[in-house]
Amino acid sequence: MVFLPVIRIAGAVYATLCAVTCFAQTPADGWPLRLTGIWEGTVGGDRYVEEWRQVDANTFEGRSTTWSGEKEVGQEQLRIISFAGHWLYLASPGGKSVTCFTRVSAEPDTWTFENKEHDFPKRIGYQLEGRDGLKAWIAGTTDADRPMEFRLTRKVGPAPKQ
């Protein structure tokens, strides 16, 4: 199959470009640690839960679950990692392949990740609101392009000092 080597080359080029971009940023403020815990809200009438835990200094593991009544209707495995001085957001919806987003913006309470090559979303953001509030969003190329917002409240977990 001729197209298989082309796909491998394209993947290697993309990984190289991600790695080059990675060196432009420095990791570690305390932001990801403040994300740990269990967050819950309602999205489109369904209950939405996001759980985050710290694996080590540079790795945070998460899972999102959507419930319609008592039935689980969606799940996504998540990971935020620091690699080569850069923060990456990895998402695997429903056990499918992993999509990588790179951090493009970091402010004291807000981080935004982006993958311009992904169909949707292209941007994922998290904004901590006080000790127990979280606004998360997914959007297209800009926040005005098909945004979907998640308003969540911390239910369990640390509420670190600010």
PDB file of C-alpha atoms in Angstrom:
ATOM      1  CA  MET A   1       0.000   0.000   0.000  1.00  0.00           C
ATOM      2  CA  VAL A   2       1.568   3.245  -1.160  1.00  0.00           C
ATOM      3  CA  PHE A   3      -0.339   5.547   1.186  1.00  0.00           C
ATOM      4  CA  LEU A   4       0.821   3.807   4.401  1.00  0.00           C
ATOM      5  CA  PRO A   5       4.418   5.167   4.200  1.00  0.00           C
ATOM      6  CA  VAL A   6       2.991   8.617   3.411  1.00  0.00           C
ATOM      7  CA  ILE A   7       0.857   8.464   6.561  1.00  0.00           C
ATOM      8  CA  ARG A   8       3.893   7.423   8.618  1.00  0.00           C
ATOM      9  CA  ILE A   9       5.973  10.271   7.183  1.00  0.00           C
ATOM     10  CA  ALA A  10       3.175  12.773   7.850  1.00  0.00           C
ATOM     11  CA  GLY A  11       2.909  11.521  11.439  1.00  0.00           C
ATOM     12  CA  ALA A  12       6.664  11.848  11.949  1.00  0.00           C
ATOM     13  CA  VAL A  13       6.647  15.391  10.534  1.00  0.00           C
ATOM     14  CA  TYR A  14       3.741  16.351  12.804  1.00  0.00           C
ATOM     15  CA  ALA A  15       5.501  14.883  15.853  1.00  0.00           C
ATOM     16  CA  THR A  16       8.669  16.796  14.956  1.00  0.00           C
ATOM     17  CA  LEU A  17       6.748  20.054  14.604  1.00  0.00           C
ATOM     18  CA  CYS A  18       5.091  19.454  17.983  1.00  0.00           C
ATOM     19  CA  ALA A  19       8.499  18.789  19.530  1.00  0.00           C
ATOM     20  CA  VAL A  20       9.999  21.962  18.043  1.00  0.00           C
ATOM     21  CA  THR A  21       7.087  23.996  19.404  1.00  0.00           C
ATOM     22  CA  CYS A  22       7.540  22.345  22.794  1.00  0.00           C
ATOM     23  CA  PHE A  23      10.886  23.992  23.467  1.00  0.00           C
ATOM     24  CA  ALA A  24       9.340  27.475  23.304  1.00  0.00           C
ATOM     25  CA  GLN A  25       7.497  27.103  26.611  1.00  0.00           C
ATOM     26  CA  THR A  26       8.503  26.511  30.179  1.00  0.00           C
ATOM     27  CA  PRO A  27       6.457  24.194  32.377  1.00  0.00           C
ATOM     28  CA  ALA A  28       5.253  24.239  35.888  1.00  0.00           C
ATOM     29  CA  ASP A  29       3.369  26.700  37.751  1.00  0.00           C
ATOM     30  CA  GLY A  30       0.942  25.082  40.164  1.00  0.00           C
ATOM     31  CA  TRP A  31      -1.971  25.154  37.730  1.00  0.00           C
ATOM     32  CA  PRO A  32      -2.439  21.440  36.931  1.00  0.00           C
ATOM     33  CA  LEU A  33      -2.311  20.530  40.614  1.00  0.00           C
ATOM     34  CA  ARG A  34      -5.270  22.858  41.231  1.00  0.00           C
ATOM     35  CA  LEU A  35      -7.252  20.839  38.662  1.00  0.00           C
ATOM     36  CA  THR A  36      -7.089  17.628  40.725  1.00  0.00           C
ATOM     37  CA  GLY A  37     -10.320  16.326  42.196  1.00  0.00           C
ATOM     38  CA  ILE A  38     -13.789  15.452  40.931  1.00  0.00           C
ATOM     39  CA  TRP A  39     -15.748  18.115  39.055  1.00  0.00           C
ATOM     40  CA  GLU A  40     -19.421  17.867  38.141  1.00  0.00           C
ATOM     41  CA  GLY A  41     -21.943  19.843  36.122  1.00  0.00           C
ATOM     42  CA  THR A  42     -24.741  19.584  33.581  1.00  0.00           C
ATOM     43  CA  VAL A  43     -24.092  19.730  29.849  1.00  0.00           C
ATOM     44  CA  GLY A  44     -27.003  19.575  27.422  1.00  0.00           C
ATOM     45  CA  GLY A  45     -29.250  18.210  30.162  1.00  0.00           C
ATOM     46  CA  ASP A  46     -26.859  15.353  30.972  1.00  0.00           C
ATOM     47  CA  ARG A  47     -24.676  15.002  34.069  1.00  0.00           C
ATOM     48  CA  TYR A  48     -21.015  15.523  33.232  1.00  0.00           C
ATOM     49  CA  VAL A  49     -18.173  14.476  35.557  1.00  0.00           C
ATOM     50  CA  GLU A  50     -14.452  15.132  35.142  1.00  0.00           C
ATOM     51  CA  GLU A  51     -11.950  13.492  37.492  1.00  0.00           C
ATOM     52  CA  TRP A  52      -8.282  14.499  37.685  1.00  0.00           C
ATOM     53  CA  ARG A  53      -5.420  13.064  39.745  1.00  0.00           C
ATOM     54  CA  GLN A  54      -1.700  13.705  39.883  1.00  0.00           C
ATOM     55  CA  VAL A  55       0.430  10.750  38.770  1.00  0.00           C
ATOM     56  CA  ASP A  56       3.795  12.477  39.242  1.00  0.00           C
ATOM     57  CA  ALA A  57       5.256  15.998  39.037  1.00  0.00           C
ATOM     58  CA  ASN A  58       4.754  16.159  35.261  1.00  0.00           C
ATOM     59  CA  THR A  59       1.719  13.928  34.679  1.00  0.00           C
ATOM     60  CA  PHE A  60      -1.956  14.404  35.481  1.00  0.00           C
ATOM     61  CA  GLU A  61      -4.498  11.738  34.567  1.00  0.00           C
ATOM     62  CA  GLY A  62      -8.158  12.436  33.972  1.00  0.00           C
ATOM     63  CA  ARG A  63     -11.414  10.906  32.861  1.00  0.00           C
ATOM     64  CA  SER A  64     -14.631  12.517  31.749  1.00  0.00           C
ATOM     65  CA  THR A  65     -17.932  10.684  31.927  1.00  0.00           C
ATOM     66  CA  THR A  66     -21.326  11.793  30.648  1.00  0.00           C
ATOM     67  CA  TRP A  67     -24.480  10.325  32.199  1.00  0.00           C
ATOM     68  CA  SER A  68     -28.035  10.441  30.876  1.00  0.00           C
ATOM     69  CA  GLY A  69     -30.056   9.499  33.927  1.00  0.00           C
ATOM     70  CA  GLU A  70     -28.339   6.400  35.309  1.00  0.00           C
ATOM     71  CA  LYS A  71     -26.870   5.384  31.950  1.00  0.00           C
ATOM     72  CA  GLU A  72     -23.288   6.204  31.004  1.00  0.00           C
ATOM     73  CA  VAL A  73     -23.411   7.647  27.479  1.00  0.00           C
ATOM     74  CA  GLY A  74     -19.840   8.815  26.981  1.00  0.00           C
ATOM     75  CA  GLN A  75     -16.357   8.515  28.407  1.00  0.00           C
ATOM     76  CA  GLU A  76     -12.990  10.025  27.556  1.00  0.00           C
ATOM     77  CA  GLN A  77      -9.534   9.282  28.941  1.00  0.00           C
ATOM     78  CA  LEU A  78      -7.468  12.447  29.475  1.00  0.00           C
ATOM     79  CA  ARG A  79      -3.893  13.267  30.355  1.00  0.00           C
ATOM     80  CA  ILE A  80      -1.942  16.489  30.861  1.00  0.00           C
ATOM     81  CA  ILE A  81       1.819  15.989  30.724  1.00  0.00           C
ATOM     82  CA  SER A  82       4.919  18.138  30.721  1.00  0.00           C
ATOM     83  CA  PHE A  83       7.355  16.972  28.074  1.00  0.00           C
ATOM     84  CA  ALA A  84      10.536  18.759  26.986  1.00  0.00           C
ATOM     85  CA  GLY A  85       9.443  21.942  28.755  1.00  0.00           C
ATOM     86  CA  HIS A  86       5.988  21.971  27.204  1.00  0.00           C
ATOM     87  CA  TRP A  87       2.525  20.990  28.451  1.00  0.00           C
ATOM     88  CA  LEU A  88       0.463  18.583  26.323  1.00  0.00           C
ATOM     89  CA  TYR A  89      -3.209  17.624  26.662  1.00  0.00           C
ATOM     90  CA  LEU A  90      -3.974  14.095  25.428  1.00  0.00           C
ATOM     91  CA  ALA A  91      -7.544  12.958  24.834  1.00  0.00           C
ATOM     92  CA  SER A  92      -8.890   9.536  23.900  1.00  0.00           C
ATOM     93  CA  PRO A  93     -12.688   9.638  23.512  1.00  0.00           C
ATOM     94  CA  GLY A  94     -14.445   6.312  23.951  1.00  0.00           C
ATOM     95  CA  GLY A  95     -11.204   4.337  23.756  1.00  0.00           C
ATOM     96  CA  LYS A  96     -10.373   5.681  20.293  1.00  0.00           C
ATOM     97  CA  SER A  97      -6.952   6.921  19.233  1.00  0.00           C
ATOM     98  CA  VAL A  98      -5.262   9.656  21.245  1.00  0.00           C
ATOM     99  CA  THR A  99      -5.309  13.254  20.017  1.00  0.00           C
ATOM    100  CA  CYS A 100      -2.578  15.610  21.228  1.00  0.00           C
ATOM    101  CA  PHE A 101      -3.168  19.306  21.949  1.00  0.00           C
ATOM    102  CA  THR A 102      -0.328  21.665  22.893  1.00  0.00           C
ATOM    103  CA  ARG A 103      -0.603  24.452  25.436  1.00  0.00           C
ATOM    104  CA  VAL A 104      -0.749  27.767  23.583  1.00  0.00           C
ATOM    105  CA  SER A 105      -1.721  30.066  26.434  1.00  0.00           C
ATOM    106  CA  ALA A 106      -1.143  30.038  30.171  1.00  0.00           C
ATOM    107  CA  GLU A 107      -2.405  32.611  32.606  1.00  0.00           C
ATOM    108  CA  PRO A 108      -2.682  32.239  36.386  1.00  0.00           C
ATOM    109  CA  ASP A 109      -6.123  30.597  36.265  1.00  0.00           C
ATOM    110  CA  THR A 110      -6.533  29.675  32.578  1.00  0.00           C
ATOM    111  CA  TRP A 111      -4.782  27.251  30.256  1.00  0.00           C
ATOM    112  CA  THR A 112      -5.647  26.811  26.574  1.00  0.00           C
ATOM    113  CA  PHE A 113      -4.531  23.888  24.417  1.00  0.00           C
ATOM    114  CA  GLU A 114      -4.709  23.716  20.621  1.00  0.00           C
ATOM    115  CA  ASN A 115      -4.420  21.267  17.733  1.00  0.00           C
ATOM    116  CA  LYS A 116      -5.117  23.059  14.442  1.00  0.00           C
ATOM    117  CA  GLU A 117      -5.018  19.755  12.535  1.00  0.00           C
ATOM    118  CA  HIS A 118      -7.868  18.146  14.499  1.00  0.00           C
ATOM    119  CA  ASP A 119     -11.394  18.335  13.052  1.00  0.00           C
ATOM    120  CA  PHE A 120     -13.153  19.408  16.263  1.00  0.00           C
ATOM    121  CA  PRO A 121     -12.362  20.613  18.749  1.00  0.00           C
ATOM    122  CA  LYS A 122      -9.273  22.536  17.742  1.00  0.00           C
ATOM    123  CA  ARG A 123      -9.038  24.323  21.112  1.00  0.00           C
ATOM    124  CA  ILE A 124      -9.626  23.106  24.672  1.00  0.00           C
ATOM    125  CA  GLY A 125      -9.537  25.433  27.641  1.00  0.00           C
ATOM    126  CA  TYR A 126      -9.820  25.316  31.405  1.00  0.00           C
ATOM    127  CA  GLN A 127     -10.401  28.312  33.652  1.00  0.00           C
ATOM    128  CA  LEU A 128     -10.355  27.873  37.418  1.00  0.00           C
ATOM    129  CA  GLU A 129     -12.937  30.083  39.125  1.00  0.00           C
ATOM    130  CA  GLY A 130     -12.163  30.452  42.811  1.00  0.00           C
ATOM    131  CA  ARG A 131     -11.501  27.362  44.886  1.00  0.00           C
ATOM    132  CA  ASP A 132     -14.305  25.139  43.617  1.00  0.00           C
ATOM    133  CA  GLY A 133     -15.425  26.429  40.213  1.00  0.00           C
ATOM    134  CA  LEU A 134     -14.194  25.373  36.788  1.00  0.00           C
ATOM    135  CA  LYS A 135     -15.175  26.594  33.351  1.00  0.00           C
ATOM    136  CA  ALA A 136     -14.008  24.283  30.597  1.00  0.00           C
ATOM    137  CA  TRP A 137     -14.635  24.809  26.909  1.00  0.00           C
ATOM    138  CA  ILE A 138     -14.015  23.313  23.517  1.00  0.00           C
ATOM    139  CA  ALA A 139     -14.045  25.372  20.333  1.00  0.00           C
ATOM    140  CA  GLY A 140     -12.946  25.544  16.731  1.00  0.00           C
ATOM    141  CA  THR A 141     -10.043  27.713  15.604  1.00  0.00           C
ATOM    142  CA  THR A 142     -11.187  30.612  17.781  1.00  0.00           C
ATOM    143  CA  ASP A 143     -13.315  30.669  20.914  1.00  0.00           C
ATOM    144  CA  ALA A 144     -16.126  32.167  18.819  1.00  0.00           C
ATOM    145  CA  ASP A 145     -16.107  29.195  16.415  1.00  0.00           C
ATOM    146  CA  ARG A 146     -18.663  26.645  17.679  1.00  0.00           C
ATOM    147  CA  PRO A 147     -17.791  26.944  21.371  1.00  0.00           C
ATOM    148  CA  MET A 148     -19.221  24.496  23.881  1.00  0.00           C
ATOM    149  CA  GLU A 149     -18.917  25.444  27.538  1.00  0.00           C
ATOM    150  CA  PHE A 150     -18.866  23.229  30.626  1.00  0.00           C
ATOM    151  CA  ARG A 151     -19.539  24.861  34.034  1.00  0.00           C
ATOM    152  CA  LEU A 152     -18.343  22.505  36.745  1.00  0.00           C
ATOM    153  CA  THR A 153     -18.184  22.508  40.537  1.00  0.00           C
ATOM    154  CA  ARG A 154     -15.595  20.633  42.593  1.00  0.00           C
ATOM    155  CA  LYS A 155     -17.362  17.761  44.411  1.00  0.00           C
ATOM    156  CA  VAL A 156     -14.417  15.847  45.858  1.00  0.00           C
ATOM    157  CA  GLY A 157     -10.734  16.489  46.113  1.00  0.00           C
ATOM    158  CA  PRO A 158      -8.304  19.082  47.227  1.00  0.00           C
ATOM    159  CA  ALA A 159      -9.199  22.733  47.193  1.00  0.00           C
ATOM    160  CA  PRO A 160      -5.651  24.098  47.261  1.00  0.00           C
ATOM    161  CA  LYS A 161      -4.826  27.449  48.810  1.00  0.00           C
ATOM    162  CA  GLN A 162      -4.765  30.313  46.351  1.00  0.00           C
TER     163      GLN A 162
END
